[in-house]
C-alpha positions as a Python dict, from the first residue, in 0.01 Angstrom:
ca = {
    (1, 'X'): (0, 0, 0),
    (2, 'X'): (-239, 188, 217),
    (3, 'X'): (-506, -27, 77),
    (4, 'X'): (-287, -355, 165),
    (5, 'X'): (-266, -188, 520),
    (6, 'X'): (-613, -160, 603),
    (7, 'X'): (-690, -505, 454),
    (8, 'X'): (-428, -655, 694),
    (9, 'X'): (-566, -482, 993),
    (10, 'X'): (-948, -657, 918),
    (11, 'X'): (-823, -982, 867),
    (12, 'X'): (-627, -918, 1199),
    (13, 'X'): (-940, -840, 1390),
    (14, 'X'): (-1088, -1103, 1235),
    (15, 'X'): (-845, -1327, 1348),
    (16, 'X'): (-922, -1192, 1743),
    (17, 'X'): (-1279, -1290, 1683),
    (18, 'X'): (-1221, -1675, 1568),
    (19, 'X'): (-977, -1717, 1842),
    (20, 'X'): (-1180, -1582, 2073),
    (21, 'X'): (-1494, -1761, 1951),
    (22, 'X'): (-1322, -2087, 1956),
    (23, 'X'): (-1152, -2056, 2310),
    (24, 'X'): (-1560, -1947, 2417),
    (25, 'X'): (-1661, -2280, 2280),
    (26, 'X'): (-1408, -2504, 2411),
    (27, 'X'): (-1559, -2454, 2739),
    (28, 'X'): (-1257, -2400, 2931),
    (29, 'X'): (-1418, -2091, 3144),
    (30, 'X'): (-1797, -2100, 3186),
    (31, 'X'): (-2034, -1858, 2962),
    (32, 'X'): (-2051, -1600, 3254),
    (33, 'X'): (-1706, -1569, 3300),
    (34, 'X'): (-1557, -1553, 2907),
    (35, 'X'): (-1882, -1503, 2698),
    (36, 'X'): (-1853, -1559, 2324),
    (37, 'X'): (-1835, -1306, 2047),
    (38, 'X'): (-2201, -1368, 1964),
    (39, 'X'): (-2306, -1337, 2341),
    (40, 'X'): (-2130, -964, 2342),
    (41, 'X'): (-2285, -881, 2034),
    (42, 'X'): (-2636, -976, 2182),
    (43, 'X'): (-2553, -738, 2408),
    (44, 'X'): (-2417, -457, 2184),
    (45, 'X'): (-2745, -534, 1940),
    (46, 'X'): (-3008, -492, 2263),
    (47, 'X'): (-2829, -164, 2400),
    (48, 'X'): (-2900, -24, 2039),
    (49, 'X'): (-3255, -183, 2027),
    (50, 'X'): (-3346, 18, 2374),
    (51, 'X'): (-3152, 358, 2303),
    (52, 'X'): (-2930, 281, 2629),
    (53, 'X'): (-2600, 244, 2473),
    (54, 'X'): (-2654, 561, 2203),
    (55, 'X'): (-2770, 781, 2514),
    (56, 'X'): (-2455, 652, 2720),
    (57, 'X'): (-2208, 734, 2395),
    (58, 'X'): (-2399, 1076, 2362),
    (59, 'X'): (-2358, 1195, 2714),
    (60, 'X'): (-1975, 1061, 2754),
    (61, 'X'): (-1903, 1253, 2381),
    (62, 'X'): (-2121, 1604, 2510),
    (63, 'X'): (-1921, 1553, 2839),
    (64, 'X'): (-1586, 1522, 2659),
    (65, 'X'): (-1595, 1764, 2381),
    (66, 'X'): (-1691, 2075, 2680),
    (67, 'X'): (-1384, 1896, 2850),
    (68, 'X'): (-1157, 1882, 2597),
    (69, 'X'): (-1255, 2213, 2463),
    (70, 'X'): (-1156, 2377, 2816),
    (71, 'X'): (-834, 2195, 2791),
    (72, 'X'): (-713, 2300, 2444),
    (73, 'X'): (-836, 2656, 2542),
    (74, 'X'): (-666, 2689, 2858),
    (75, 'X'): (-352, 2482, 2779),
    (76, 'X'): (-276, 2729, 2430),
    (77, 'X'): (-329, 3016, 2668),
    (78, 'X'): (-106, 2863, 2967),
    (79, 'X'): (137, 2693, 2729),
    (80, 'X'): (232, 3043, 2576),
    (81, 'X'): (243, 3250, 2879),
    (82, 'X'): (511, 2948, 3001),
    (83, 'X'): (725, 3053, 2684),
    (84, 'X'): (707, 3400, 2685),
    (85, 'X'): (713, 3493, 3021),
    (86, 'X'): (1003, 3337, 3226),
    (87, 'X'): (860, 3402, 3543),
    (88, 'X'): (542, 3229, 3521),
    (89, 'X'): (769, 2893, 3340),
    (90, 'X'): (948, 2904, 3662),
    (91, 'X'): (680, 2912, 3916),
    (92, 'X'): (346, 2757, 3688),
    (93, 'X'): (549, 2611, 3491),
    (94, 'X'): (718, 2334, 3760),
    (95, 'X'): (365, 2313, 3940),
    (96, 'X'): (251, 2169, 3596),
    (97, 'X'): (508, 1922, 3580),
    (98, 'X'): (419, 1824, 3932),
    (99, 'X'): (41, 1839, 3809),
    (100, 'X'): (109, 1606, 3511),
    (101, 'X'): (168, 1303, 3700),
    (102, 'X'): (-131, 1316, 3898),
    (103, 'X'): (-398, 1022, 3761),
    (104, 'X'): (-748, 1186, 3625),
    (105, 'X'): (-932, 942, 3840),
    (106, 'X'): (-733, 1077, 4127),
    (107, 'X'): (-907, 1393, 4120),
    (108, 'X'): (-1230, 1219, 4116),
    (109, 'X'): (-1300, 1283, 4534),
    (110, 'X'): (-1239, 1659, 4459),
    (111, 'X'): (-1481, 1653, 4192),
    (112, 'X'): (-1702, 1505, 4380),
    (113, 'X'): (-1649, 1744, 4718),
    (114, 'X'): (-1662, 2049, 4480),
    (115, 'X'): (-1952, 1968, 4238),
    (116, 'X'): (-2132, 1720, 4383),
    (117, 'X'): (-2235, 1416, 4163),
    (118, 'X'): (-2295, 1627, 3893),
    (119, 'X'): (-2231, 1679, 3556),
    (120, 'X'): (-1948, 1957, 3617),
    (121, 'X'): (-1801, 1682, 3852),
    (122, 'X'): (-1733, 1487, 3559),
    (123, 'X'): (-1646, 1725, 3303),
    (124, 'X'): (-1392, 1920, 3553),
    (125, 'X'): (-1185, 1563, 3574),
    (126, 'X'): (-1201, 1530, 3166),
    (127, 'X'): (-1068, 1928, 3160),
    (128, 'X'): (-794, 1893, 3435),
    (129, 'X'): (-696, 1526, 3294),
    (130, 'X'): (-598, 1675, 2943),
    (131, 'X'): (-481, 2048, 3023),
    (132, 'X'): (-108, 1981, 3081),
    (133, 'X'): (-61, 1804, 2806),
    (134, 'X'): (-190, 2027, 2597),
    (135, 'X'): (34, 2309, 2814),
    (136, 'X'): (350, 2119, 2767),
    (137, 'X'): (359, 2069, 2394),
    (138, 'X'): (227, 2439, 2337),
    (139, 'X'): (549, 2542, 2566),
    (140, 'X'): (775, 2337, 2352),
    (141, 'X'): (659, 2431, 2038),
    (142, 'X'): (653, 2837, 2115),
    (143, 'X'): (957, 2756, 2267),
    (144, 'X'): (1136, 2614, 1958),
    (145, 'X'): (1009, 2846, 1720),
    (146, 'X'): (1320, 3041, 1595),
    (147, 'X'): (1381, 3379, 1795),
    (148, 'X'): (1481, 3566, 1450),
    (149, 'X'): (1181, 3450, 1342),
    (150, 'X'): (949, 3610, 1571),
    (151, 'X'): (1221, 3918, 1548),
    (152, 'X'): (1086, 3955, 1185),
    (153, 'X'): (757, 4003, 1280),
    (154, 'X'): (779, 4263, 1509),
    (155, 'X'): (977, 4468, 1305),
    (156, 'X'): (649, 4435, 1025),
    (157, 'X'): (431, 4522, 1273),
    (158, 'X'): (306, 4209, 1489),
    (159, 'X'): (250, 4266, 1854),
    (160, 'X'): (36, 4125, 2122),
    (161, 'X'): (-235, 3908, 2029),
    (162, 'X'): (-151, 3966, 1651),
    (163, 'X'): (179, 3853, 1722),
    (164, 'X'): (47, 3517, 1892),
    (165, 'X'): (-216, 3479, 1666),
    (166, 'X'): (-37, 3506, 1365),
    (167, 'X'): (318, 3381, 1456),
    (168, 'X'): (293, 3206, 1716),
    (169, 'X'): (19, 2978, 1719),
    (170, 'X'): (68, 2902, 1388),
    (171, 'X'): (451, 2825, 1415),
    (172, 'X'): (431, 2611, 1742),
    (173, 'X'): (71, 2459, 1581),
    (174, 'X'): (250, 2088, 1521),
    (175, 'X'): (391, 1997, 1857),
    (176, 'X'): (40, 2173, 1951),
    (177, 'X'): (-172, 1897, 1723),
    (178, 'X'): (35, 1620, 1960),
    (179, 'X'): (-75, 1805, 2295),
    (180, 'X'): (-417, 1823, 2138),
    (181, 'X'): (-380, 1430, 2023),
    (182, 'X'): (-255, 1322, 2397),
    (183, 'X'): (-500, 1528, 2575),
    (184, 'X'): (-808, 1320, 2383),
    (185, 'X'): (-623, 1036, 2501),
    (186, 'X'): (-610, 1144, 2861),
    (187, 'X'): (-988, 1336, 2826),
    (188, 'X'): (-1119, 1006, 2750),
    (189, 'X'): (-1006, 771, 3000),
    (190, 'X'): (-1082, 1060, 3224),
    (191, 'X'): (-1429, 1063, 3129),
    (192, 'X'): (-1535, 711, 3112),
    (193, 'X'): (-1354, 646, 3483),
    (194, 'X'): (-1533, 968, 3657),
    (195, 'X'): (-1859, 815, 3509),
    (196, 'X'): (-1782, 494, 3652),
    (197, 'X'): (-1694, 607, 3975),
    (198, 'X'): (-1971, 884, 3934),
    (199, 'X'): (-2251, 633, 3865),
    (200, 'X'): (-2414, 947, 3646),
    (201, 'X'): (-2541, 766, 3306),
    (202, 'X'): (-2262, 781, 3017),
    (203, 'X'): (-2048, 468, 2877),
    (204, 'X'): (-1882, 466, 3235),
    (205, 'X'): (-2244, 392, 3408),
    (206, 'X'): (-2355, 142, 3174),
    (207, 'X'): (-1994, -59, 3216),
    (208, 'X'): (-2029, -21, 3590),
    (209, 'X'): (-2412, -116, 3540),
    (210, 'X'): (-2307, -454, 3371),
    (211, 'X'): (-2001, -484, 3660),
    (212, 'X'): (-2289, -510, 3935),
    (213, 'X'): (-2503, -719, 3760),
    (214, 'X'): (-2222, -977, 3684),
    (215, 'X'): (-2284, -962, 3345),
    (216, 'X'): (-1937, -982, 3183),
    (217, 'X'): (-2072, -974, 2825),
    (218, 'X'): (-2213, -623, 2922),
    (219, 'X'): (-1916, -452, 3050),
    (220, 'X'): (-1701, -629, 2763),
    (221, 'X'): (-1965, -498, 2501),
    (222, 'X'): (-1918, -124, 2674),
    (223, 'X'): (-1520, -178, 2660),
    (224, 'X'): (-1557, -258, 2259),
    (225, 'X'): (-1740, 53, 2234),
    (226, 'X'): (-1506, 255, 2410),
    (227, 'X'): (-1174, 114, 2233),
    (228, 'X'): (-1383, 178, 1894),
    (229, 'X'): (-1478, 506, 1926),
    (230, 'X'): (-1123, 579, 2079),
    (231, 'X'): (-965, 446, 1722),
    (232, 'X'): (-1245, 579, 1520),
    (233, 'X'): (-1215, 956, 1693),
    (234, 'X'): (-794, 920, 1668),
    (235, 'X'): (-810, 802, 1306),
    (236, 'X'): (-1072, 1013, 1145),
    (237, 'X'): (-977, 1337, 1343),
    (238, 'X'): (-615, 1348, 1493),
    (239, 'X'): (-436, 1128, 1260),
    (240, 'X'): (-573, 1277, 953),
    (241, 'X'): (-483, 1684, 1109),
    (242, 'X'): (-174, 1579, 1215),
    (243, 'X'): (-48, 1460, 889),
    (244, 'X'): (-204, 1736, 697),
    (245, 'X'): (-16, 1945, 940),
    (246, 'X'): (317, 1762, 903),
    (247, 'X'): (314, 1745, 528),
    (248, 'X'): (249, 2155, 523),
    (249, 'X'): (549, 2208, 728),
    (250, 'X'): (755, 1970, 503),
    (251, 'X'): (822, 1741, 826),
    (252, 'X'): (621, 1436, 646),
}
């Protein structure tokens, strides 16, 4: 069935490229506004010929995984002083909330004021783009583990950080894989728009590179590459935990 799946989803895609190549070809836009398939993969082929586009994807990933890795870090940590401690779930806790709806690109100006057009610029909108997220679902899940439960394991012994390394953690750890899941999602879109709006190499640069040379192949070439490492990284890394993960806690 899986293999039926996967089969289905190529000849999909496939699909999206003969539509698209024929639309190209009937000439209703001209080439430099709706380029063909081949024209993008020109593009994508002379990017790897040159090193640009595996320098831009290694910057935007380096920049991202020190983001992300802030995020998770702080958000566990946050997340589970929210849960145990009522007083900081009623003053941090709404402030997140409020936090949450902000846009990552919105905090792109005070990234810029505070770092400067650097690299810390950048990875401070990935960080503060994924955090709550990640502090949400860890308060949920702490929050819904069963109070006897953690009863139990102070009476054996666990307290402190053996008690939240141990119990906690571990007991809140799936609605913690879907804060970790969302905050990629959120890391990642902040990354590639701070690097647009940065202008500091990275897949953001090189799509805002093609955007001011009018070369629409370009930036749709950059877009392909962002959407496929996007599937390839949620796939191959948070799909694949997240059911291994579900199906060890019986809930798959």
């Amino acid at each position: 069935m899986a293999k039926n799946f996967t089969l289905h989803r190529i000849a999909f895609y496939i699909g999206i490229v003969v539509v698209w190549q024929v639309i190209a070809m009937s000439g209703i836009w001209p080439e430099n506004i709706f380029p063909s398939p081949y024209e993008v993969a020109e593009d994508l082929a002379y990017g790897a010929s040159d090193g640009s586009l595996f320098y831009g994807i290694a910057t935007s990933m380096w920049r991202l995984s020190i983001g992300l890795a802030i995020a998770i870090v702080g958000g566990i940590v946050l997340g589970i002083f929210m849960a145990r401690v009522e007083a900081i779930n009623q003053t941090v806790g709404s402030l997140v909330l409020g936090l949450q709806s902000i846009p990552s690109i919105a905090w792109v100006p005070l990234a810029i004021l505070w770092f400067g057009l650097t690299d810390g610029g950048i990875i401070f909108v990935t960080a503060i783009g994924a955090i709550f997220a990640v502090t949400i679902n860890t308060y949920t899940g702490v929050k819904n583990i069963d109070p006897h439960f953690i009863e139990a394991a102070r009476n054996m012994g666990a307290k402190g950080s053996q008690l939240i390394t141990a119990v906690l953690i571990p007991a809140a750890f799936p609605y913690m894989i879907s804060g970790f899941k969302q905050g990629w999602a959120f890391a990642w879109r902040g990354v590639i728009g701070a690097e647009i709006l940065f202008s500091f190499l990275g897949l953001g640069f090189l799509l805002n590179a093609g955007r001011s040379l009018n070369d629409v192949s370009e930036v749709i070439a950059i877009m392909m590459v962002i959407m496929g490492i996007g599937l390839a990284i949620d796939g191959v890394v948070f799909t694949r935990l997240e059911n291994k993960v579900m199906s060890r806690w019986g809930l798959r």
